[in-house]
Coordinates of C-alpha atoms in Angstrom, one line a residue:
Chain A
X1 CA 107.1 110.1 122.2
X2 CA 110.7 109.7 121.3
X3 CA 112.1 108.6 118.0
X4 CA 115.7 107.7 117.4
X5 CA 116.7 109.5 114.3
X6 CA 117.9 107.1 111.7
X7 CA 121.1 108.1 109.9
X8 CA 119.8 109.3 106.6
X9 CA 118.0 106.6 104.9
X10 CA 120.7 104.2 106.0
X11 CA 119.5 101.1 107.9
X12 CA 122.7 100.8 110.0
X13 CA 126.4 100.8 109.8
X14 CA 126.5 98.0 107.1
X15 CA 124.1 100.0 104.9
X16 CA 126.2 103.1 105.3
X17 CA 129.4 101.1 104.5
X18 CA 127.8 99.7 101.4
X19 CA 126.8 103.1 100.3
X20 CA 130.4 104.4 100.8
X21 CA 131.8 101.4 99.0
X22 CA 129.6 102.1 96.0
X23 CA 130.3 105.8 96.1
X24 CA 134.1 105.3 96.2
X25 CA 133.9 102.5 93.7
X26 CA 135.8 100.1 95.9
X27 CA 136.1 96.4 95.5
X28 CA 134.2 94.8 98.3
X29 CA 136.8 92.0 98.6
X30 CA 139.7 94.4 98.8
X31 CA 138.5 97.3 101.0
X32 CA 141.1 100.0 101.5
X33 CA 140.9 100.2 105.3
X34 CA 142.2 103.7 105.7
X35 CA 140.0 105.3 103.1
X36 CA 136.8 103.6 104.2
X37 CA 137.5 104.3 107.9
X38 CA 138.1 108.0 107.2
X39 CA 134.9 108.4 105.2
X40 CA 132.9 106.5 107.7
X41 CA 134.2 108.6 110.6
X42 CA 133.5 111.8 108.8
X43 CA 129.9 110.7 108.5
X44 CA 129.6 109.8 112.1
X45 CA 131.4 113.0 113.3
X46 CA 129.0 115.1 111.2
X47 CA 126.1 113.4 112.9
X48 CA 127.6 114.2 116.3
X49 CA 128.2 117.8 115.3
X50 CA 124.5 118.0 114.5
X51 CA 123.9 116.7 118.0
X52 CA 122.1 113.7 116.7
X53 CA 121.7 110.6 118.7
X54 CA 124.2 108.3 117.1
X55 CA 123.0 104.7 117.6
X56 CA 125.6 102.6 119.4
X57 CA 125.9 100.2 116.4
X58 CA 127.6 103.0 114.4
X59 CA 130.2 103.5 117.2
X60 CA 130.9 99.8 117.5
X61 CA 131.5 99.7 113.7
X62 CA 133.7 102.8 114.0
X63 CA 135.8 101.0 116.5
X64 CA 136.1 97.9 114.3
X65 CA 137.1 100.0 111.4
X66 CA 139.7 101.9 113.4
X67 CA 141.2 98.5 114.5
X68 CA 141.2 97.4 110.9
X69 CA 142.9 100.5 109.8
X70 CA 145.7 100.4 112.4
X71 CA 146.3 96.7 111.6
X72 CA 146.7 97.6 108.0
X73 CA 149.3 100.2 108.8
X74 CA 151.4 97.7 110.7
X75 CA 154.3 96.2 108.7
X76 CA 153.4 92.5 108.2
X77 CA 156.8 91.2 109.3
X78 CA 155.5 88.2 111.2
X79 CA 153.2 86.7 108.6
X80 CA 154.5 83.2 108.7
X81 CA 152.1 80.5 107.6
X82 CA 150.6 79.6 110.9
X83 CA 149.5 83.1 111.8
X84 CA 148.2 83.5 108.3
X85 CA 146.0 80.4 108.7
X86 CA 144.8 81.2 112.2
X87 CA 144.0 84.8 112.0
X88 CA 141.3 85.9 109.5
X89 CA 141.9 89.2 107.8
X90 CA 139.3 91.4 109.4
X91 CA 138.6 92.8 106.0
X92 CA 137.4 89.4 104.9
X93 CA 135.1 89.1 107.8
X94 CA 133.7 92.6 107.0
X95 CA 133.3 91.7 103.3
X96 CA 131.4 88.6 104.3
X97 CA 129.0 90.6 106.5
X98 CA 128.6 93.2 103.9
X99 CA 127.8 90.7 101.2
X100 CA 125.3 88.9 103.3
X101 CA 123.6 92.1 104.3
X102 CA 123.6 93.2 100.6
X103 CA 121.7 90.0 99.6
X104 CA 118.9 90.8 102.0
X105 CA 118.8 94.4 101.1
X106 CA 118.3 93.4 97.5
X107 CA 115.7 90.9 98.6
X108 CA 113.9 93.7 100.5
X109 CA 113.8 95.7 97.3
X110 CA 112.2 92.8 95.4
X111 CA 109.7 92.4 98.2
X112 CA 108.9 96.0 97.9
X113 CA 108.2 95.6 94.2
X114 CA 106.0 92.6 94.9
X115 CA 104.1 94.6 97.5
X116 CA 103.5 97.4 95.0
X117 CA 102.3 95.0 92.4
X118 CA 100.0 93.3 94.9
X119 CA 98.5 96.6 95.9
X120 CA 97.2 96.9 92.3
X121 CA 94.7 94.1 92.6
X122 CA 91.5 94.1 94.6
X123 CA 88.7 91.9 95.7
X124 CA 85.6 92.4 97.7
X125 CA 84.5 91.5 101.2
X126 CA 83.4 87.9 101.7
X127 CA 79.6 87.4 101.7
X128 CA 78.3 87.8 105.2
X129 CA 76.8 84.3 105.3
X130 CA 79.8 82.2 104.5
X131 CA 81.4 79.9 107.0
X132 CA 79.8 81.0 110.1
X133 CA 78.1 77.8 111.0
X134 CA 80.8 76.1 113.1
X135 CA 80.5 77.8 116.4
X136 CA 81.7 74.8 118.3
X137 CA 84.9 73.1 119.1
X138 CA 88.1 74.6 120.4
X139 CA 89.2 77.9 119.0
X140 CA 92.4 77.6 116.9
X141 CA 93.3 81.1 116.0
X142 CA 96.0 83.5 117.1
X143 CA 96.3 87.2 117.4
X144 CA 98.3 87.0 114.2
X145 CA 95.3 85.5 112.3
X146 CA 93.2 88.4 113.6
X147 CA 95.8 91.0 112.5
X148 CA 96.2 89.3 109.2
X149 CA 92.4 89.4 108.5
X150 CA 92.5 93.1 109.6
X151 CA 95.3 93.8 107.0
X152 CA 93.4 92.0 104.3
X153 CA 90.5 94.3 105.1
X154 CA 92.6 97.5 105.0
X155 CA 93.9 96.5 101.5
X156 CA 90.4 96.3 100.2
X157 CA 89.3 99.4 98.3
X158 CA 86.3 101.2 99.4
X159 CA 84.9 103.0 96.4
X160 CA 83.3 106.3 97.1
X161 CA 79.7 107.0 96.6
X162 CA 79.3 110.5 95.2
X163 CA 78.1 113.1 97.6
X164 CA 74.7 113.5 96.1
X165 CA 72.7 113.3 99.3
X166 CA 70.7 116.4 98.5
X167 CA 69.8 115.4 95.0
X168 CA 68.8 112.0 96.2
X169 CA 66.6 113.3 99.0
X170 CA 64.3 114.8 96.4
X171 CA 63.9 111.4 94.9
X172 CA 63.0 109.7 98.2
X173 CA 59.5 108.8 98.5
X174 CA 57.8 105.7 100.0
X175 CA 55.8 105.3 96.8
X176 CA 58.8 105.3 94.6
X177 CA 60.5 102.9 96.8
X178 CA 57.5 100.6 96.8
X179 CA 57.7 100.5 93.1
X180 CA 61.4 99.8 93.1
X181 CA 60.9 97.0 95.6
X182 CA 58.1 95.4 93.6
X183 CA 60.3 95.6 90.5
X184 CA 63.1 93.9 92.3
X185 CA 60.9 91.1 93.6
X186 CA 59.2 90.6 90.3
X187 CA 62.5 90.3 88.4
X188 CA 63.8 87.9 91.0
X189 CA 62.6 84.3 90.5
X190 CA 63.4 83.3 94.0
X191 CA 62.8 84.9 97.4
X192 CA 65.0 87.8 98.3
X193 CA 66.8 88.1 101.6
X194 CA 65.1 90.8 103.7
X195 CA 68.4 92.5 104.4
X196 CA 69.1 92.8 100.7
X197 CA 66.2 95.2 100.4
X198 CA 68.1 97.7 102.4
X199 CA 71.1 98.5 100.3
X200 CA 72.0 101.8 101.8
X201 CA 73.6 102.9 105.0
X202 CA 71.9 106.2 105.0
X203 CA 69.3 106.5 107.6
X204 CA 66.7 108.3 105.5
X205 CA 67.0 105.6 102.8
X206 CA 66.6 102.9 105.4
X207 CA 63.6 104.4 106.9
X208 CA 61.9 105.0 103.5
X209 CA 62.7 101.4 102.5
X210 CA 61.3 100.0 105.7
X211 CA 58.1 102.0 105.4
X212 CA 57.8 100.8 101.9
X213 CA 58.1 97.2 103.0
X214 CA 55.5 97.7 105.7
X215 CA 53.1 99.3 103.3
X216 CA 53.6 96.5 100.8
X217 CA 53.0 93.9 103.5
X218 CA 49.9 95.7 104.5
X219 CA 48.6 95.6 100.9
X220 CA 49.5 91.9 100.6
X221 CA 51.9 92.8 97.8
X222 CA 54.7 90.9 99.5
X223 CA 55.0 88.0 101.8
X224 CA 57.8 87.9 104.4
X225 CA 58.7 84.4 105.7
X226 CA 61.1 83.0 108.2
X227 CA 62.1 79.4 108.9
X228 CA 62.6 79.8 112.6
X229 CA 63.7 82.1 115.4
X230 CA 66.7 84.3 114.3
X231 CA 66.7 82.7 110.8
X232 CA 66.9 85.0 107.9
X233 CA 63.8 86.8 106.7
X234 CA 62.9 86.2 103.1
X235 CA 60.6 88.3 101.0
X236 CA 58.6 87.1 98.0
X237 CA 56.1 88.9 95.8
X238 CA 52.6 88.3 97.1
X239 CA 49.7 86.4 95.4
X240 CA 47.8 89.6 94.9
X241 CA 49.0 90.5 91.3
X242 CA 46.9 93.5 90.5
X243 CA 49.6 95.9 89.4
X244 CA 48.8 95.4 85.7
Chain B
X1 CA 81.2 71.5 82.7
X2 CA 79.9 74.9 81.7
X3 CA 77.6 74.7 84.7
X4 CA 80.6 74.0 86.9
X5 CA 82.4 77.0 85.6
X6 CA 79.4 79.1 86.4
X7 CA 79.2 77.7 89.9
X8 CA 82.9 78.3 90.5
X9 CA 82.5 81.9 89.5
X10 CA 79.6 82.3 91.9
X11 CA 81.5 80.7 94.7
X12 CA 84.5 82.8 94.2
X13 CA 82.5 86.0 94.0
X14 CA 80.7 85.1 97.3
X15 CA 84.0 84.3 99.0
X16 CA 85.5 87.6 98.1
X17 CA 89.0 88.3 99.5
X18 CA 88.6 85.4 101.9
X19 CA 89.1 83.1 98.9
X20 CA 88.4 79.4 98.6
X21 CA 90.7 76.4 98.4
X22 CA 90.3 73.9 95.6
X23 CA 89.2 71.4 98.3
X24 CA 86.4 73.6 99.4
X25 CA 85.1 74.1 95.9
X26 CA 85.6 70.4 95.0
X27 CA 83.4 69.5 98.0
X28 CA 80.6 71.7 96.8
X29 CA 80.9 70.6 93.2
X30 CA 81.2 66.9 94.2
X31 CA 84.2 66.6 92.0
X32 CA 87.8 65.5 92.8
X33 CA 90.2 68.2 93.8
X34 CA 92.3 67.4 90.7
X35 CA 89.4 68.0 88.4
X36 CA 88.6 71.2 90.2
X37 CA 92.1 72.5 89.9
X38 CA 92.1 71.7 86.2
X39 CA 88.9 73.5 85.7
X40 CA 90.1 76.5 87.8
X41 CA 93.3 76.7 85.7
X42 CA 91.4 76.5 82.5
X43 CA 89.0 79.3 83.7
X44 CA 91.9 81.4 85.0
X45 CA 93.6 81.2 81.6
X46 CA 90.4 82.0 79.6
X47 CA 89.5 84.9 81.7
X48 CA 93.1 86.3 81.6
X49 CA 93.1 86.2 77.8
X50 CA 89.6 87.7 77.4
X51 CA 90.1 91.5 77.0
X52 CA 86.5 92.3 77.9
X53 CA 87.1 90.7 81.4
X54 CA 88.2 92.9 84.2
X55 CA 88.7 90.2 86.8
X56 CA 91.2 87.3 87.1
X57 CA 91.4 84.2 89.2
X58 CA 94.5 84.3 91.4
X59 CA 95.9 82.1 94.0
X60 CA 97.8 83.8 96.8
X61 CA 98.5 81.4 99.5
X62 CA 96.2 78.4 99.4
X63 CA 93.1 80.3 98.3
X64 CA 91.8 81.0 94.9
X65 CA 90.3 84.4 94.6
X66 CA 88.5 86.6 92.1
X67 CA 90.4 89.8 91.8
X68 CA 90.6 92.9 89.6
X69 CA 93.1 92.8 86.8
X70 CA 96.3 94.7 87.4
X71 CA 96.0 96.9 84.4
X72 CA 92.8 98.4 85.7
X73 CA 94.4 99.6 89.0
X74 CA 94.5 103.2 88.1
X75 CA 90.7 103.3 87.3
X76 CA 89.9 101.8 90.7
X77 CA 92.2 104.3 92.4
X78 CA 90.2 107.1 90.8
X79 CA 87.2 106.1 92.8
X80 CA 89.0 104.9 95.9
X81 CA 88.0 106.7 99.1
X82 CA 91.4 106.4 100.7
X83 CA 94.9 106.1 99.2
X84 CA 96.4 102.6 99.5
X85 CA 97.7 101.7 102.9
X86 CA 101.3 102.7 103.6
X87 CA 103.9 100.3 102.2
X88 CA 106.5 98.9 104.6
X89 CA 109.6 100.8 105.6
X90 CA 113.0 99.8 104.4
X91 CA 113.8 98.5 107.9
X92 CA 110.7 96.4 108.0
X93 CA 111.3 95.0 104.5
X94 CA 114.9 94.0 105.3
X95 CA 113.8 92.3 108.5
X96 CA 110.9 90.6 106.7
X97 CA 113.3 89.4 103.9
X98 CA 115.7 87.9 106.5
X99 CA 112.9 86.2 108.3
X100 CA 111.3 84.9 105.1
X101 CA 114.4 83.3 103.8
X102 CA 115.7 81.9 107.1
X103 CA 112.6 81.1 109.0
X104 CA 112.2 80.2 111.8
X105 CA 114.8 82.7 113.0
X106 CA 115.4 84.6 116.2
X107 CA 115.6 88.4 116.5
X108 CA 119.3 88.2 117.4
X109 CA 120.1 86.3 114.2
X110 CA 118.2 89.0 112.2
X111 CA 120.2 91.7 114.0
X112 CA 123.5 90.0 113.3
X113 CA 122.7 90.2 109.6
X114 CA 121.3 93.7 109.6
X115 CA 123.9 95.1 112.0
X116 CA 121.3 97.1 113.9
X117 CA 118.6 96.7 116.6
X118 CA 115.4 95.2 115.1
X119 CA 112.8 95.4 117.8
X120 CA 110.7 98.0 116.1
X121 CA 110.6 96.5 112.7
X122 CA 109.6 93.2 114.3
X123 CA 106.8 94.9 116.2
X124 CA 105.6 96.5 113.0
X125 CA 105.6 93.2 111.1
X126 CA 103.8 91.5 113.9
X127 CA 101.2 94.3 114.0
X128 CA 100.7 93.9 110.3
X129 CA 100.1 90.1 110.8
X130 CA 103.1 89.4 108.4
X131 CA 105.2 87.4 110.9
X132 CA 104.3 85.4 114.0
X133 CA 106.0 83.6 116.8
X134 CA 106.9 80.0 115.9
X135 CA 108.2 78.5 119.1
X136 CA 111.4 79.0 120.9
X137 CA 115.0 78.4 119.8
X138 CA 116.9 75.7 121.6
X139 CA 119.5 78.2 122.8
X140 CA 120.3 80.1 126.1
X141 CA 117.4 82.3 127.1
X142 CA 115.2 80.3 124.7
X143 CA 114.6 83.2 122.4
X144 CA 111.4 83.5 120.3
X145 CA 111.6 82.2 116.8
X146 CA 109.8 84.2 114.1
X147 CA 108.2 82.9 110.9
X148 CA 106.1 84.4 108.2
X149 CA 102.3 84.0 108.2
X150 CA 99.8 83.2 105.4
X151 CA 99.0 86.9 105.3
X152 CA 102.6 87.5 104.3
X153 CA 102.0 85.4 101.1
X154 CA 98.8 87.3 100.5
X155 CA 100.4 90.8 101.1
X156 CA 103.1 90.0 98.5
X157 CA 101.0 88.1 96.0
X158 CA 102.8 84.8 96.5
X159 CA 101.3 81.4 96.1
X160 CA 103.8 79.7 98.4
X161 CA 107.2 80.4 100.0
X162 CA 108.9 78.6 97.2
X163 CA 107.8 81.5 94.9
X164 CA 110.0 84.0 96.8
X165 CA 112.5 85.5 94.4
X166 CA 115.8 83.6 94.7
X167 CA 118.4 85.3 96.9
X168 CA 121.4 86.7 95.1
X169 CA 124.2 84.1 95.5
X170 CA 126.5 86.5 97.2
X171 CA 128.0 83.8 99.5
X172 CA 128.5 81.4 96.7
X173 CA 130.6 84.0 94.9
X174 CA 132.6 84.5 98.0
X175 CA 133.0 80.8 98.3
X176 CA 134.1 80.5 94.7
X177 CA 136.7 83.2 95.2
X178 CA 137.8 81.4 98.4
X179 CA 138.2 78.2 96.4
X180 CA 140.1 80.0 93.7
X181 CA 142.4 81.5 96.4
X182 CA 143.0 78.2 98.1
X183 CA 143.7 76.6 94.7
X184 CA 146.3 79.1 94.1
X185 CA 147.6 78.9 97.6
X186 CA 148.0 75.1 97.3
X187 CA 149.7 75.6 93.9
X188 CA 152.1 78.0 95.6
X189 CA 152.7 75.4 98.3
X190 CA 153.3 72.7 95.7
X191 CA 155.9 74.9 94.0
X192 CA 157.7 75.5 97.3
X193 CA 158.0 71.9 98.2
Chain C
X1 CA 85.1 99.4 74.0
X2 CA 86.5 96.0 75.1
X3 CA 88.8 97.8 77.5
X4 CA 85.8 99.7 78.9
X5 CA 84.0 96.5 79.6
X6 CA 87.0 95.2 81.4
X7 CA 87.3 98.4 83.5
X8 CA 83.6 98.2 84.4
X9 CA 84.0 94.7 85.6
X10 CA 86.9 95.6 87.7
X11 CA 85.1 98.6 89.2
X12 CA 82.0 96.5 90.0
X13 CA 84.1 93.8 91.7
X14 CA 86.0 96.3 93.8
X15 CA 82.8 98.1 94.8
X16 CA 81.4 94.9 96.3
X17 CA 77.9 95.1 97.7
X18 CA 77.9 98.8 97.9
X19 CA 77.6 99.0 94.1
X20 CA 78.3 101.9 91.8
X21 CA 76.1 104.3 89.9
X22 CA 76.4 104.7 86.2
X23 CA 77.5 108.3 86.9
X24 CA 80.4 107.2 88.9
X25 CA 81.5 104.7 86.3
X26 CA 81.0 107.3 83.5
X27 CA 83.3 109.7 85.3
X28 CA 86.0 107.1 85.5
X29 CA 85.6 106.0 81.9
X30 CA 85.3 109.6 80.7
X31 CA 82.2 108.7 78.8
X32 CA 78.6 110.0 79.0
X33 CA 76.3 108.4 81.5
X34 CA 74.0 107.3 78.6
X35 CA 76.9 105.5 76.9
X36 CA 77.9 103.9 80.1
X37 CA 74.3 102.7 80.8
X38 CA 74.2 101.2 77.2
X39 CA 77.5 99.4 77.8
X40 CA 76.3 98.2 81.2
X41 CA 73.1 96.8 79.7
X42 CA 74.9 95.1 76.9
X43 CA 77.3 93.5 79.4
X44 CA 74.5 92.5 81.8
X45 CA 72.7 90.8 78.9
X46 CA 75.8 89.0 77.6
X47 CA 76.8 87.8 81.0
X48 CA 73.3 86.6 81.8
X49 CA 73.2 84.6 78.6
X50 CA 76.6 83.1 79.1
X51 CA 76.2 79.7 80.8
X52 CA 79.8 79.6 81.9
X53 CA 79.3 82.8 83.9
X54 CA 78.2 82.6 87.6
X55 CA 77.8 86.3 88.1
X56 CA 75.3 88.9 86.9
X57 CA 75.1 92.6 86.8
X58 CA 72.1 93.9 88.7
X59 CA 70.8 97.4 89.2
X60 CA 68.8 98.2 92.2
X61 CA 67.9 101.8 92.7
X62 CA 70.8 103.8 91.3
X63 CA 73.5 101.2 92.0
X64 CA 74.9 98.6 89.7
X65 CA 76.3 95.5 91.4
X66 CA 78.0 92.3 90.6
X67 CA 76.0 89.5 92.2
X68 CA 76.0 85.7 92.1
X69 CA 73.4 84.1 89.7
X70 CA 70.3 83.0 91.4
X71 CA 70.4 79.5 90.0
X72 CA 73.7 78.9 91.9
X73 CA 72.3 80.0 95.2
X74 CA 72.1 76.4 96.5
X75 CA 75.8 75.9 95.9
X76 CA 76.6 78.9 97.9
X77 CA 74.3 77.6 100.7
X78 CA 76.2 74.3 100.5
X79 CA 79.5 76.2 101.0
X80 CA 78.0 78.1 103.9
X81 CA 77.1 74.9 105.5
X82 CA 80.5 73.4 105.2
X83 CA 82.6 74.0 108.3
X84 CA 85.4 76.4 107.5
X85 CA 88.9 74.9 107.7
X86 CA 89.7 77.7 110.0
X87 CA 87.8 78.0 113.3
X88 CA 87.0 81.6 112.6
X89 CA 86.2 83.0 109.2
X90 CA 88.0 86.0 107.9
X91 CA 84.7 88.0 108.3
X92 CA 84.6 87.0 111.9
X93 CA 88.3 87.9 112.5
X94 CA 87.9 91.2 110.8
X95 CA 84.9 92.0 112.9
X96 CA 86.8 90.9 116.0
X97 CA 89.7 93.1 115.2
X98 CA 87.5 96.1 114.7
X99 CA 85.7 95.5 118.0
X100 CA 88.9 94.8 119.9
X101 CA 90.6 98.0 118.7
X102 CA 87.6 100.3 118.9
X103 CA 85.5 99.0 121.8
X104 CA 82.8 99.7 122.7
X105 CA 81.5 100.0 119.2
X106 CA 78.1 99.6 117.4
X107 CA 77.4 97.2 114.6
X108 CA 76.9 100.1 112.2
X109 CA 80.3 101.4 113.0
X110 CA 81.8 98.0 112.3
X111 CA 79.9 97.8 109.1
X112 CA 81.2 101.2 108.0
X113 CA 84.7 100.1 108.4
X114 CA 84.2 96.7 106.8
X115 CA 82.0 97.9 104.1
X116 CA 79.6 94.9 104.4
X117 CA 76.8 93.7 106.6
X118 CA 78.2 92.2 109.8
X119 CA 75.2 90.5 111.5
X120 CA 76.4 87.0 111.2
X121 CA 80.0 87.6 112.2
X122 CA 78.7 89.4 115.3
X123 CA 76.4 86.5 116.1
X124 CA 79.2 84.0 115.6
X125 CA 81.5 86.0 117.9
X126 CA 78.8 86.3 120.5
X127 CA 78.0 82.6 120.4
X128 CA 81.8 82.0 120.8
X129 CA 81.8 84.2 123.9
X130 CA 84.4 86.4 122.4
X131 CA 82.3 89.6 122.4
X132 CA 79.4 90.8 124.5
X133 CA 77.0 93.7 124.7
X134 CA 78.3 96.6 126.6
X135 CA 75.4 99.0 127.0
X136 CA 73.9 101.2 124.4
X137 CA 75.2 104.1 122.4
X138 CA 73.9 107.5 123.0
X139 CA 72.6 107.8 119.5
X140 CA 69.3 107.6 117.7
X141 CA 67.8 104.2 118.1
X142 CA 70.2 103.6 121.0
X143 CA 72.2 100.9 119.2
X144 CA 73.9 98.1 121.1
X145 CA 77.6 98.6 121.9
X146 CA 79.9 95.6 121.6
X147 CA 83.1 94.9 123.5
X148 CA 85.4 91.9 123.9
X149 CA 85.1 89.5 126.8
X150 CA 87.7 88.0 129.2
X151 CA 87.4 84.8 127.1
X152 CA 88.7 86.9 124.2
X153 CA 91.9 87.7 126.1
X154 CA 92.1 84.1 127.1
X155 CA 91.7 82.7 123.6
X156 CA 94.3 85.0 122.2
X157 CA 96.7 84.6 125.1
X158 CA 96.6 88.2 126.3
X159 CA 96.7 89.3 129.9
X160 CA 94.9 92.6 129.2
X161 CA 93.7 94.7 126.2
X162 CA 96.8 96.9 126.5
X163 CA 98.8 93.9 125.3
X164 CA 97.1 94.1 121.9
X165 CA 99.9 95.0 119.4
X166 CA 99.6 98.7 118.3
X167 CA 98.3 98.9 114.8
X168 CA 100.3 101.9 113.8
X169 CA 104.0 102.1 114.4
X170 CA 104.5 105.8 113.8
X171 CA 107.0 105.0 111.1
X172 CA 106.0 108.0 109.0
X173 CA 107.1 110.3 111.7
X174 CA 110.5 108.6 112.1
X175 CA 110.9 108.8 108.3
X176 CA 110.1 112.6 108.4
X177 CA 112.7 113.1 111.1
X178 CA 115.2 111.1 109.0
X179 CA 114.5 113.2 106.0
X180 CA 114.9 116.4 108.0
X181 CA 118.3 115.1 109.2
X182 CA 119.5 114.1 105.8
X183 CA 118.7 117.6 104.5
X184 CA 120.8 119.1 107.3
X185 CA 123.6 116.5 106.8
X186 CA 123.9 117.4 103.1
X187 CA 124.1 121.1 103.9
X188 CA 126.8 120.4 106.4
X189 CA 128.7 118.4 103.8
X190 CA 128.4 121.2 101.3
X191 CA 129.8 123.7 103.8
X192 CA 132.7 121.4 104.5
X193 CA 133.7 121.0 100.9

């Protein structure tokens, strides 16, 4: 893969010029053509000495500056009114471009601050069951919607579960899980979504939970119900209330 | 009313970072959108003031969302599995700023302002879902026009484009100086005649 | 103490359905687990009693989680029944992006990336014809592998998968090269002066 080396952290000839103007404490409306051109060329020459790929924009700007410098060296013997009105001072054109670029460079800095502030706040993933009912009608989404959703996801924080798998494994038992499940169902007034009984992605845990559910079903401690094919399974505490 | 606040909090928690519009919540609550917005604003203010609360109700883009309070960011970072995603490069931010303030805009126009090629930053911004194609310009070659996406508002915590920080009035200043100059120029002309 | 409650609420929100253990929160708060549990129980009770609140703190197994209050379940159902203003929900779009960029991929892998259950989004995308089964993974349980369909390309205006915009733009590398250059440039300047 090939990367064009950017000149320092400069975003192009305008950025480099702004830097030089600031460094030399020059008035942007009254740029000393000779000085700025010399400084700029020194920069570009150094890049070439270092055998770096100098982007063509830098060379175009160098040519512009040289033209500006030579013009400034000419005696302005012919500056009658008409010439003055027709021909814009190239320094004015440059100042205009620099000022315009500077506005957006500053706006970019503000955006960066907003981006950092935004990165400090987090939410959680939307509940699985929201808004999935309208699977009909024409699809009005673009690739940008998809990429946007993906970015939203990458901004989400995933908080780490401590690596305590070994400690946990000792605690795993079907019996304990059965107790935990019964507790959960008893404290819940309404049926619980079957999926919510499986709150871990670890295979051992899932297996233990599943065995516990099967055992509880066998003992009539819990009832699993479903409203139709592919509908969600709901679990309720069974009628057999002999645990106390 | 208390019940409605409770329901709103439930809805916002369930919606997570997808968020909900006031319209969506109003439909569920069987209230008008105005009443819902009033309630949301009241809740947002109460929650913000309550020091025991670690969440806040925000609206980035059209959606209201329940999010963690900014001042708790460092505590969340301590448990975060991964560092925050990379922030945008300077080139991408400049390009984004030019697009945001001038949309819809062509790549050539962006390049004129930046003074450099801008293909790569535009590709990055597209890949991040921050900008999208918004038709074609009525110009030779019919170049693609770019505009920001709703995700742009979200990524920068903005409610709407109007919330973008105002651009520095660089041109206005130049214009003022030009006016000043022409004023003096005309005076000089007057004196001559 | 008020601050700690705020931090706990932030952590629980950010943790989502995965939840957090008292140990994890204690580590962040620099408190003992016992103190943290006491605080959590106090918060859980207060929130449960507060009629304006729509969330509750539950503990299942080791994990504490922020969940919606049961009595508001019907309102969440109502919301789920309302068609989304967008044709695909964020959950579906996230899932689609993960499948598109990682295909073929199992549901568990998608869930690991998203951090939430993903059955419904997968069902929606299948019903929409945007994804399809593409064999089985060579793993325990031989889980189903998912891939995008030709309709996916069609719906998003792509000719082939290779046209998907790359997610990473390698900016970091370019930045490193630039830094390297700048270092050398400064050296060169020092030598000149």
